[in-house]
Coordinates of C-alpha atoms in Angstrom, one line a residue:
X18 CA 29.2 20.9 -37.5
X19 CA 26.3 18.5 -37.0
X20 CA 28.6 16.1 -35.1
X21 CA 29.9 18.9 -32.9
X22 CA 26.3 20.0 -32.2
X23 CA 25.3 16.5 -31.1
X24 CA 28.4 16.2 -28.8
X25 CA 27.5 19.5 -27.2
X26 CA 24.0 18.2 -26.4
X27 CA 25.3 15.0 -25.0
X28 CA 27.4 16.5 -22.3
X29 CA 25.3 19.6 -21.6
X30 CA 24.2 19.6 -17.9
X31 CA 21.4 22.0 -18.6
X32 CA 19.8 19.7 -21.1
X33 CA 20.1 16.7 -18.7
X34 CA 18.5 18.7 -16.0
X35 CA 15.8 20.0 -18.3
X36 CA 14.8 16.8 -20.0
X37 CA 15.0 14.7 -16.7
X38 CA 16.8 11.7 -18.3
X39 CA 16.1 8.7 -16.1
X40 CA 19.7 8.1 -14.9
X41 CA 19.8 9.1 -11.2
X42 CA 23.5 9.5 -10.7
X43 CA 24.1 11.4 -13.9
X44 CA 21.0 13.5 -13.4
X45 CA 22.2 14.5 -9.9
X46 CA 25.6 15.4 -11.2
X47 CA 24.2 17.4 -14.1
X48 CA 21.7 19.2 -11.8
X49 CA 24.5 20.2 -9.4
X50 CA 26.6 21.5 -12.3
X51 CA 23.6 23.6 -13.4
X52 CA 23.5 25.4 -10.0
X53 CA 21.0 23.1 -8.1
X54 CA 21.7 22.5 -4.4
X55 CA 22.9 19.0 -3.6
X56 CA 19.9 18.4 -1.4
X57 CA 17.5 19.1 -4.2
X58 CA 19.6 17.1 -6.5
X59 CA 19.3 14.1 -4.1
X60 CA 15.5 14.5 -4.3
X61 CA 15.6 14.6 -8.0
X62 CA 17.7 11.5 -8.2
X63 CA 15.5 9.6 -5.8
X64 CA 12.2 10.5 -7.4
X65 CA 10.3 7.4 -8.7
X66 CA 6.6 8.1 -9.1
X67 CA 5.9 4.7 -10.6
X68 CA 7.6 2.2 -8.3
X69 CA 5.2 2.3 -5.4
X70 CA 2.9 -0.7 -4.9
X71 CA -0.8 -0.5 -4.6
X72 CA -0.6 -2.1 -1.2
X73 CA -3.8 -2.1 0.7
X74 CA -3.2 0.7 3.2
X75 CA -1.8 3.3 0.8
X76 CA -3.9 2.4 -2.3
X77 CA -5.2 6.0 -2.8
X78 CA -1.8 7.6 -2.5
X79 CA -0.2 5.1 -4.9
X80 CA -2.9 5.8 -7.5
X81 CA -2.2 9.5 -7.0
X82 CA 1.4 8.8 -7.9
X83 CA 0.4 6.8 -10.9
X84 CA -1.7 9.7 -12.1
X85 CA 1.5 11.8 -12.2
X86 CA 2.8 9.3 -14.8
X87 CA -0.3 9.1 -16.9
X88 CA -1.2 12.8 -17.4
X89 CA 0.7 13.0 -20.6
X90 CA 0.7 9.5 -21.9
X91 CA -2.5 7.7 -22.4
X92 CA -4.7 10.0 -24.3
X93 CA -2.7 10.6 -27.5
X94 CA 0.0 13.1 -28.3
X95 CA -0.2 16.5 -26.5
X96 CA 0.9 19.3 -28.8
X97 CA 3.6 21.7 -27.6
X98 CA 3.7 25.4 -28.3
X99 CA 6.9 27.5 -28.5
X100 CA 7.3 30.2 -25.8
X101 CA 9.5 33.3 -26.0
X102 CA 9.5 34.2 -22.3
X103 CA 9.6 32.1 -19.1
X104 CA 6.7 34.2 -17.8
X105 CA 4.4 32.6 -20.3
X106 CA 4.7 29.3 -18.3
X107 CA 2.1 29.8 -15.6
X108 CA 3.4 27.0 -13.3
X109 CA 7.0 28.2 -13.3
X110 CA 7.9 30.6 -10.5
X111 CA 11.1 32.6 -9.9
X112 CA 11.5 30.6 -6.6
X113 CA 11.7 27.3 -8.5
X114 CA 15.1 25.7 -8.3
X115 CA 15.4 25.4 -12.1
X116 CA 14.0 28.9 -12.9
X117 CA 17.3 30.4 -14.1
X118 CA 18.1 27.4 -16.4
X119 CA 14.6 27.6 -17.9
X120 CA 14.9 31.3 -18.4
X121 CA 18.2 30.9 -20.2
X122 CA 16.9 28.1 -22.5
X123 CA 13.7 30.1 -23.3
X124 CA 15.0 33.7 -23.7
X125 CA 18.5 33.1 -24.8
X126 CA 18.2 30.1 -27.0
X127 CA 14.4 29.9 -27.6
X128 CA 14.2 26.1 -27.4
X129 CA 11.6 25.5 -24.7
X130 CA 8.1 24.5 -25.6
X131 CA 5.0 24.6 -23.3
X132 CA 1.6 23.0 -23.3
X133 CA -1.4 24.7 -25.0
X134 CA -2.8 25.6 -21.5
X135 CA 0.4 27.7 -20.8
X136 CA 1.9 25.2 -18.4
X137 CA 5.4 23.6 -18.4
X138 CA 4.6 20.6 -16.0
X139 CA 8.2 20.3 -14.9
X140 CA 7.6 17.4 -12.5
X141 CA 5.9 15.2 -15.1
X142 CA 7.5 12.3 -17.1
X143 CA 7.6 13.0 -20.8
X144 CA 6.6 11.0 -23.8
X145 CA 8.9 10.2 -26.7
X146 CA 6.8 12.6 -28.9
X147 CA 7.4 15.5 -26.4
X148 CA 11.1 14.8 -26.3
X149 CA 11.3 14.8 -30.1
X150 CA 9.4 18.1 -30.3
X151 CA 11.6 19.8 -27.7
X152 CA 14.9 18.4 -29.1
X153 CA 13.9 19.5 -32.6
X154 CA 13.2 23.1 -31.3
X155 CA 16.7 23.2 -29.7
X156 CA 18.4 21.8 -32.8
X157 CA 16.6 24.3 -35.0
X158 CA 17.8 27.1 -32.8
X159 CA 21.4 25.8 -32.7
X160 CA 21.5 25.5 -36.5
X161 CA 20.1 29.0 -36.8
X162 CA 22.6 30.5 -34.4
X163 CA 25.6 28.5 -35.8
X164 CA 24.6 28.6 -39.5
X165 CA 27.6 27.6 -41.5
X166 CA 30.0 28.4 -38.7
X167 CA 31.2 31.7 -40.2
X168 CA 29.3 33.8 -37.6
X169 CA 30.6 32.0 -34.6
X170 CA 32.9 34.1 -32.4
X171 CA 36.4 32.6 -32.6
X172 CA 36.6 32.6 -28.8
X173 CA 33.4 30.7 -28.4
X174 CA 34.6 28.2 -31.1
X175 CA 37.8 27.7 -29.2
X176 CA 35.9 27.1 -26.0
X177 CA 33.7 24.6 -27.7
X178 CA 36.7 22.7 -29.0
X179 CA 38.4 22.7 -25.7
X180 CA 35.3 21.3 -24.0
X181 CA 35.0 18.7 -26.7
X182 CA 38.6 17.6 -26.0
X183 CA 38.2 17.7 -22.2
X184 CA 35.0 15.6 -22.2
X185 CA 36.1 13.2 -25.0
X186 CA 37.0 10.5 -22.5
X187 CA 33.7 11.0 -20.5
X188 CA 31.7 10.9 -23.7
X189 CA 33.4 7.6 -24.7
X190 CA 32.7 6.2 -21.3
X191 CA 29.1 7.3 -21.5
X192 CA 28.6 5.7 -24.9
X193 CA 30.0 2.4 -23.5
X194 CA 27.7 2.6 -20.5
X195 CA 24.7 3.3 -22.7
X196 CA 25.6 0.4 -25.0
X197 CA 25.9 -1.9 -21.9
X198 CA 22.5 -0.7 -20.5
X199 CA 20.9 -1.3 -23.9
X200 CA 22.3 -4.9 -23.9
X201 CA 21.0 -5.5 -20.4
X202 CA 17.6 -4.1 -21.1
X203 CA 17.3 -6.3 -24.2
X204 CA 18.2 -9.3 -22.1
X205 CA 15.7 -8.4 -19.5
X206 CA 12.9 -7.9 -22.1
X207 CA 13.7 -11.2 -23.7
X208 CA 13.6 -13.1 -20.4
X209 CA 11.0 -11.1 -18.3
X210 CA 8.2 -13.0 -16.7
X211 CA 5.5 -10.8 -18.4
X212 CA 5.2 -7.3 -19.8
X213 CA 2.1 -6.6 -17.7
X214 CA 2.6 -8.9 -14.6
X215 CA 5.1 -9.1 -11.8
X216 CA 5.5 -11.8 -9.1
X217 CA 5.5 -11.1 -5.4
X218 CA 5.7 -13.5 -2.6
X219 CA 5.8 -14.2 1.1
X220 CA 6.8 -17.3 3.0
X221 CA 6.3 -17.6 6.8
X222 CA 8.2 -20.2 9.0
X223 CA 7.0 -20.1 12.6
X224 CA 7.7 -22.1 15.7
X225 CA 4.9 -21.6 18.2
X226 CA 3.4 -23.1 21.4
X227 CA 0.5 -22.4 23.7
X228 CA 0.8 -23.0 27.4
X229 CA -1.1 -22.2 30.6
X230 CA -4.9 -22.5 30.7
X231 CA -4.5 -26.0 32.1
X232 CA -8.0 -26.3 33.4
X233 CA -9.5 -25.6 30.0
X234 CA -7.1 -27.8 28.0
X235 CA -4.9 -25.2 26.5
X236 CA -1.8 -26.7 28.0
X237 CA -2.4 -29.9 26.1
X238 CA -1.1 -28.3 22.9
X239 CA 2.3 -29.3 21.5
X240 CA 5.1 -27.1 20.1
X241 CA 4.5 -26.7 16.4
X242 CA 6.4 -25.7 13.3
X243 CA 4.1 -23.7 11.0
X244 CA 4.4 -22.6 7.4
X245 CA 2.4 -20.4 5.1
X246 CA 3.3 -19.4 1.6
X247 CA 1.7 -16.7 -0.6
X248 CA 2.5 -16.0 -4.3
X249 CA 0.9 -13.0 -5.8
X250 CA 0.7 -12.1 -9.5
X251 CA 0.1 -8.3 -9.9
X252 CA -1.0 -7.2 -13.4
X253 CA -1.6 -3.7 -14.7
X254 CA -3.2 -3.0 -18.1
X255 CA -3.3 0.8 -18.1
X256 CA -0.7 1.8 -15.5
X257 CA -3.5 2.9 -13.1
X258 CA -5.2 -0.4 -12.5
X259 CA -4.1 -3.6 -10.7
X260 CA -5.3 -7.2 -11.0
X261 CA -4.2 -9.3 -8.0
X262 CA -4.2 -13.1 -8.2
X263 CA -2.8 -14.7 -5.0
X264 CA -2.1 -18.4 -4.4
X265 CA -2.1 -19.6 -0.8
X266 CA -0.7 -22.7 0.8
X267 CA -0.1 -23.6 4.5
X268 CA -0.4 -25.9 7.4
X269 CA -0.7 -23.4 10.2
X270 CA -3.7 -24.7 12.3
X271 CA -5.0 -22.8 15.3
X272 CA -4.3 -24.2 18.8
X273 CA -6.8 -26.5 20.4
X274 CA -9.1 -25.2 23.2
X275 CA -7.8 -21.6 22.6
X276 CA -10.4 -19.3 21.3
X277 CA -8.4 -16.1 21.3
X278 CA -4.9 -14.9 20.2
X279 CA -5.2 -16.2 16.6
X280 CA -2.0 -15.6 14.7
X281 CA -2.1 -13.6 11.4
X282 CA -0.4 -16.5 9.6
X283 CA -2.9 -19.2 10.8
X284 CA -4.0 -20.8 7.6
X285 CA -4.4 -24.5 7.0
X286 CA -5.3 -26.1 3.7
X287 CA -3.3 -29.2 4.3
X288 CA -0.4 -27.9 2.2
X289 CA -2.6 -27.7 -1.0
X290 CA -2.8 -24.6 -3.2
X291 CA -5.9 -22.4 -3.2
X292 CA -6.8 -19.0 -4.7
X293 CA -6.6 -16.9 -1.6
X294 CA -7.4 -13.6 -3.2
X295 CA -8.6 -12.4 -6.6
X296 CA -9.4 -8.8 -7.0
X297 CA -9.2 -5.8 -9.3
X298 CA -8.5 -2.1 -8.5
X299 CA -9.2 0.7 -11.0
X300 CA -9.9 4.5 -10.8
X301 CA -12.9 6.4 -11.9
X302 CA -11.6 9.9 -12.6
X303 CA -9.2 11.5 -10.3
X304 CA -10.9 11.1 -6.9
X305 CA -12.7 7.7 -7.0
X306 CA -11.1 4.3 -6.6
X307 CA -13.0 1.1 -7.2
X308 CA -12.3 -2.3 -5.6
X309 CA -13.8 -5.5 -7.1
X310 CA -12.9 -8.7 -5.1
X311 CA -14.0 -11.9 -6.8
X312 CA -12.6 -14.0 -4.0
X313 CA -11.1 -13.4 -0.5
X314 CA -12.1 -9.7 -0.2
X315 CA -11.2 -7.9 3.1
X316 CA -12.4 -4.5 4.2
X317 CA -8.8 -3.4 4.8
X318 CA -8.1 -4.0 1.2
X319 CA -9.5 -0.6 0.4
X320 CA -10.7 1.0 3.7
X321 CA -7.9 2.7 5.9
X322 CA -7.7 0.8 9.2
X323 CA -6.0 3.6 11.1
X324 CA -3.4 1.3 12.5
X325 CA 0.1 2.3 11.2
X326 CA 2.9 -0.2 11.7
X327 CA 0.7 -2.8 13.4
X328 CA -1.7 -3.5 10.4
X329 CA -0.2 -6.2 8.3
X330 CA -3.1 -7.2 6.1
X331 CA -3.0 -10.8 7.4
X332 CA 0.6 -11.0 6.4
X333 CA 3.7 -12.0 8.4
X334 CA 5.4 -8.7 8.7
X335 CA 3.8 -6.7 11.5
X336 CA 1.5 -7.7 14.5
X337 CA 1.5 -11.3 15.5
X338 CA -2.3 -11.7 15.9
X339 CA -5.4 -10.6 13.9
X340 CA -6.7 -8.8 16.9
X341 CA -3.6 -6.6 17.3
X342 CA -3.6 -5.6 13.6
X343 CA -6.5 -3.3 13.8
X344 CA -10.1 -2.7 15.0
X345 CA -12.1 -6.0 15.0
X346 CA -14.9 -4.2 13.1
X347 CA -12.8 -4.6 10.0
X348 CA -13.0 -8.4 10.4
X349 CA -16.8 -8.6 10.1
X350 CA -18.2 -10.3 7.0
X351 CA -14.8 -10.7 5.3
X352 CA -13.2 -13.3 3.0
X353 CA -16.0 -12.6 0.5
X354 CA -17.0 -11.3 -2.9
X355 CA -18.4 -7.8 -3.6
X356 CA -17.5 -4.2 -4.4
X357 CA -15.9 -1.3 -2.7
X358 CA -15.3 2.3 -3.4
X359 CA -13.2 5.1 -1.9
X360 CA -13.8 8.8 -2.6
X361 CA -11.4 11.6 -1.9
X362 CA -13.8 14.4 -0.7
X363 CA -11.0 16.8 0.2
X364 CA -7.2 16.5 0.6
X365 CA -7.7 15.2 4.2
X366 CA -11.2 13.6 4.2
X367 CA -12.0 10.3 2.5
X368 CA -15.3 8.3 2.3
X369 CA -15.2 4.6 1.8
X370 CA -18.1 2.2 1.3
X371 CA -18.6 -1.4 0.2
X372 CA -20.8 -4.5 0.0
X373 CA -19.5 -8.1 0.6
X374 CA -21.5 -11.3 0.0
X375 CA -20.0 -14.6 1.4
X376 CA -22.3 -16.8 -0.7
X377 CA -22.1 -14.9 -3.9
X378 CA -20.8 -17.9 -5.8
X379 CA -23.8 -20.2 -4.8
X380 CA -27.0 -20.4 -6.8
X381 CA -28.8 -22.1 -4.0
X382 CA -32.0 -20.7 -2.4
X383 CA -31.3 -18.1 0.2
X384 CA -27.8 -17.7 -1.0
X385 CA -26.2 -16.0 -4.0
X386 CA -25.1 -12.4 -4.3
X387 CA -28.0 -10.8 -2.4
X388 CA -29.9 -13.5 -0.4
X389 CA -27.1 -15.1 1.6
X390 CA -24.7 -13.8 4.3
X391 CA -23.8 -10.2 3.5
X392 CA -22.0 -7.2 5.1
X393 CA -22.2 -3.5 4.3
X394 CA -19.5 -1.2 5.6
X395 CA -18.9 2.6 5.4
X396 CA -16.2 4.8 6.9
X397 CA -15.4 8.4 7.0
X398 CA -11.6 8.9 7.4
X399 CA -9.8 12.1 8.4
X400 CA -6.1 12.3 7.8
X401 CA -4.1 15.4 8.7
X402 CA -0.7 13.6 8.3
X403 CA 0.4 13.0 11.9
X404 CA -3.2 12.4 13.1
X405 CA -5.7 10.0 11.6
X406 CA -9.3 9.3 12.7
X407 CA -11.9 6.8 11.3
X408 CA -15.6 6.6 12.0
X409 CA -16.9 3.2 10.9
X410 CA -20.3 1.5 10.6
X411 CA -21.0 -2.1 9.6
X412 CA -24.4 -3.9 9.0
X413 CA -24.3 -7.6 8.5
X414 CA -26.6 -10.6 8.2
X415 CA -25.7 -14.2 9.0
X416 CA -28.1 -17.0 8.1
X417 CA -27.1 -19.4 10.8
X418 CA -25.2 -22.0 8.7
X419 CA -22.5 -23.2 11.2
X420 CA -19.1 -21.6 10.8
X421 CA -20.5 -19.1 8.3
X422 CA -22.4 -17.6 11.2
X423 CA -19.3 -16.2 12.9
X424 CA -19.6 -12.5 13.3
X425 CA -15.9 -11.7 13.6
X426 CA -13.3 -13.2 11.2
X427 CA -10.6 -13.3 14.0
X428 CA -10.4 -17.1 14.0
X429 CA -12.4 -18.9 16.7
X430 CA -13.0 -15.9 19.0
X431 CA -14.7 -16.0 22.3
X432 CA -17.6 -18.5 21.8
X433 CA -20.5 -16.2 22.4
X434 CA -19.1 -13.2 20.7
X435 CA -18.8 -14.9 17.3
X436 CA -22.0 -16.9 17.6
X437 CA -24.0 -15.4 20.5
X438 CA -27.2 -17.3 19.9
X439 CA -25.7 -20.6 18.8
X440 CA -24.5 -22.1 15.5
X441 CA -28.0 -22.4 13.9
X442 CA -29.4 -19.0 14.8
X443 CA -29.7 -16.4 12.1
X444 CA -29.0 -12.9 13.2
X445 CA -28.4 -9.3 12.2
X446 CA -25.5 -7.3 13.6
X447 CA -25.0 -3.5 13.6
X448 CA -21.5 -2.4 14.6
X449 CA -20.0 1.0 15.3
X450 CA -16.3 1.6 15.5
X451 CA -13.9 4.4 16.3
X452 CA -10.2 4.2 15.4
X453 CA -7.4 6.8 15.8
X454 CA -3.7 7.0 15.3
X455 CA -1.1 9.7 16.2
X456 CA 2.4 9.8 14.9
X457 CA 4.3 11.3 17.9
X458 CA 7.6 11.2 16.0
X459 CA 9.3 9.3 13.3
X460 CA 10.2 6.7 15.9
X461 CA 6.9 6.5 17.9
X462 CA 3.3 6.0 17.0
X463 CA 0.1 5.4 19.1
X464 CA -2.9 3.5 17.8
X465 CA -6.3 3.2 19.6
X466 CA -9.7 1.7 18.7
X467 CA -13.0 0.8 20.3
X468 CA -16.1 -0.8 19.0
X469 CA -19.6 -2.0 19.9
X470 CA -21.8 -4.6 18.1
X471 CA -25.5 -5.1 18.7
X472 CA -26.5 -8.6 17.5
X473 CA -30.2 -9.4 17.1
X474 CA -31.4 -13.0 16.7
X475 CA -34.1 -13.8 14.2
X476 CA -35.4 -16.7 16.3
X477 CA -38.4 -16.5 18.6
X478 CA -38.0 -14.0 21.3
X479 CA -35.9 -11.6 19.3
X480 CA -33.0 -11.8 21.7
X481 CA -30.1 -9.4 21.4
X482 CA -26.5 -9.4 22.6
X483 CA -24.1 -6.5 23.3
X484 CA -20.6 -7.1 22.2
X485 CA -17.6 -4.9 23.1
X486 CA -14.0 -4.6 22.0
X487 CA -11.2 -2.0 22.4
X488 CA -7.4 -1.7 22.4
X489 CA -4.4 0.5 22.6
X490 CA -1.2 -0.1 20.5
X491 CA 2.3 1.4 20.6
X492 CA 4.7 1.1 17.7
X493 CA 8.4 2.0 17.7
X494 CA 9.7 1.8 14.1
X495 CA 13.5 1.5 13.5
X496 CA 13.9 0.5 17.2
X497 CA 17.5 -0.8 17.5
X498 CA 18.1 -0.5 13.8
X499 CA 16.8 0.5 10.4
X500 CA 13.7 -1.5 9.5
X501 CA 13.2 -3.0 12.9
X502 CA 9.9 -2.7 14.8
X503 CA 8.9 -3.0 18.4
X504 CA 5.2 -3.4 18.9
X505 CA 3.0 -3.5 22.0
X506 CA -0.8 -4.1 22.1
X507 CA -3.1 -4.2 25.1
X508 CA -6.8 -4.6 24.6
X509 CA -10.0 -6.7 25.0
X510 CA -11.0 -9.1 22.3
X511 CA -14.7 -9.1 21.3
X512 CA -16.9 -10.4 24.2
X513 CA -20.5 -10.5 25.1
X514 CA -21.2 -7.9 27.7
X515 CA -24.8 -8.9 28.2
X516 CA -28.0 -10.4 26.7
X517 CA -31.4 -8.9 26.4
X518 CA -34.6 -10.9 25.8
X519 CA -36.2 -14.2 26.6
X520 CA -33.2 -16.4 25.8
X521 CA -32.1 -18.9 28.4
X522 CA -28.7 -17.4 27.9
X523 CA -30.0 -14.0 28.8
X524 CA -28.4 -14.0 32.3
X525 CA -25.0 -15.0 31.0
X526 CA -22.1 -12.9 29.8
X527 CA -18.4 -13.3 29.0
X528 CA -15.8 -12.2 31.4
X529 CA -13.5 -9.6 30.0
X530 CA -10.8 -11.3 27.9
X531 CA -7.7 -9.1 28.2
X532 CA -5.2 -9.6 25.4
X533 CA -1.6 -8.3 25.8
X534 CA 0.9 -8.8 23.0
X535 CA 4.5 -7.8 22.6
X536 CA 6.8 -8.5 19.6
X537 CA 10.0 -7.3 18.0
X538 CA 10.7 -7.6 14.3
X539 CA 14.4 -7.7 13.5
X540 CA 15.0 -7.0 9.9
X541 CA 18.0 -9.0 8.7
X542 CA 17.9 -7.5 5.2
X543 CA 15.4 -6.2 2.7
X544 CA 13.8 -9.7 2.3
X545 CA 14.2 -11.5 5.6
X546 CA 12.9 -10.6 9.1
X547 CA 12.8 -12.6 12.4
X548 CA 10.0 -11.8 14.9
X549 CA 9.9 -13.2 18.4
X550 CA 6.8 -12.4 20.5
X551 CA 4.6 -13.3 23.4
X552 CA 0.8 -13.1 23.9
X553 CA -1.0 -13.2 27.3
X554 CA -4.7 -14.0 27.4
X555 CA -6.4 -13.5 30.8
X556 CA -9.7 -15.2 30.3
X557 CA -9.5 -18.1 27.7
X558 CA -13.0 -19.1 26.5
X559 CA -14.4 -15.9 28.1
X560 CA -14.0 -17.3 31.6
X561 CA -11.8 -15.5 34.1
X562 CA -11.8 -18.6 36.4
X563 CA -9.8 -20.4 33.7
X564 CA -6.0 -20.3 34.1
X565 CA -4.3 -17.6 32.1
X566 CA -3.0 -18.7 28.7
X567 CA 0.1 -17.8 26.8
X568 CA 1.3 -18.1 23.2
X569 CA 4.9 -17.9 22.3
X570 CA 6.0 -17.3 18.7
X571 CA 9.3 -17.2 16.8
X572 CA 8.3 -16.1 13.2
X573 CA 10.6 -15.8 10.2
X574 CA 9.3 -14.1 7.2
X575 CA 10.8 -14.2 3.7
X576 CA 9.4 -11.6 1.3
X577 CA 10.2 -10.8 -2.4

């Protein structure tokens, strides 16, 4: 009798649908057999709350998914209480797809247990303790009903025996598959890289050239073959946190005499290996996420940049240039150490704030965590699904130490926009940005941004400079095939619109440096993409009298 009972449980579709055993194809078939629509069964089979990465742009959403896995697992064993009616489960409604199955299991067989708060939590993963408790309740009921077998209706017994014979082959096949899976899992566990860490990587091969701009020397550049490699080690210690350690190597130098159109993969350390990013994400409660970068921190690591499809987080997958990725305000005071925090105020409103210090590692005078270059940013983000809006403020201080005095981390940038008062002039900068995106359809999205920076010199005369930047981007995902992306961007890179004060530069200003970029990412497969593109720059070095410059790129990206 015990053997027969166990065989019944093995093939019972209702049990498979109820317990949510993690075998997608079998779960789908069992759900359909139990009366679930095939569409809903597809959704069940595809559900995977834990596989999503904590990538920068969707960090909050990913942690929300992680919480679905952790509600029942990390704080000890949650006791289960037997229920006698499905109405006792407050989160189960008659409109739920599995209502009839639950009602039968509760009221006919009495083998469904709920949580002490009266909930069933049907969408949650279960612990081994909960499975044992529920299985024990069902076995107790079956034993009570079956007893010694004398009280079983002969017709029911004949049906059970017939089902046993009919499903004998399937059960044998299932046992073989389970044995095979157990062997494969054992092999994976024995040879896995780490129980807490997984490896991710990206390699960019790019052929590029800059031409035009002959009267300012841009045309003197040669055709180059760039490479940049990133290896990331992603560790999680609680299931809700992530420690990122990324190693970078590359030889992708910027073009000579060209101060705009810097490519996202431009990184040159002579082919050595550096720690490009070291950061830790963790939650505080359900609505607060904390970001702690020890090295290489970027604002877009935790603040939504409101630039779907074009934002690539300095990677080699989306836009070709750093300017086309997102609003330049997100590139102020980056590649630093600090702290960031994002708070979900409501389902659609998010507040983000952070502090970065570029010299946090140095104990020298006028440096360190609080006395060197620093940047403070805050943003209020509204997200209604198809429409997103971000209001951003950044306050930064630069002490005038050469390259560390660049306001925008876009590469060289127009000369006066990144160092408006010269290399040795300390300055404060207050920046204001507005970014918006609208998903017109699944195959078309519009991004737009604008920003203004007021830079004030600390030198005699207290000169100030007005810096402007704005752009409009169009994205057509899946254009010409699944995974492909056609992107267009037209805008103006940061430029000095005018000076105020006694500076000898007070009468000067940059000409408007128009930037137009077009690219097409062709996705060969899940791991390889090829992206040709062209960039037109109307005023290299902020001078409209200079010949127009062009940058052509053929980028191949390998990701794993």
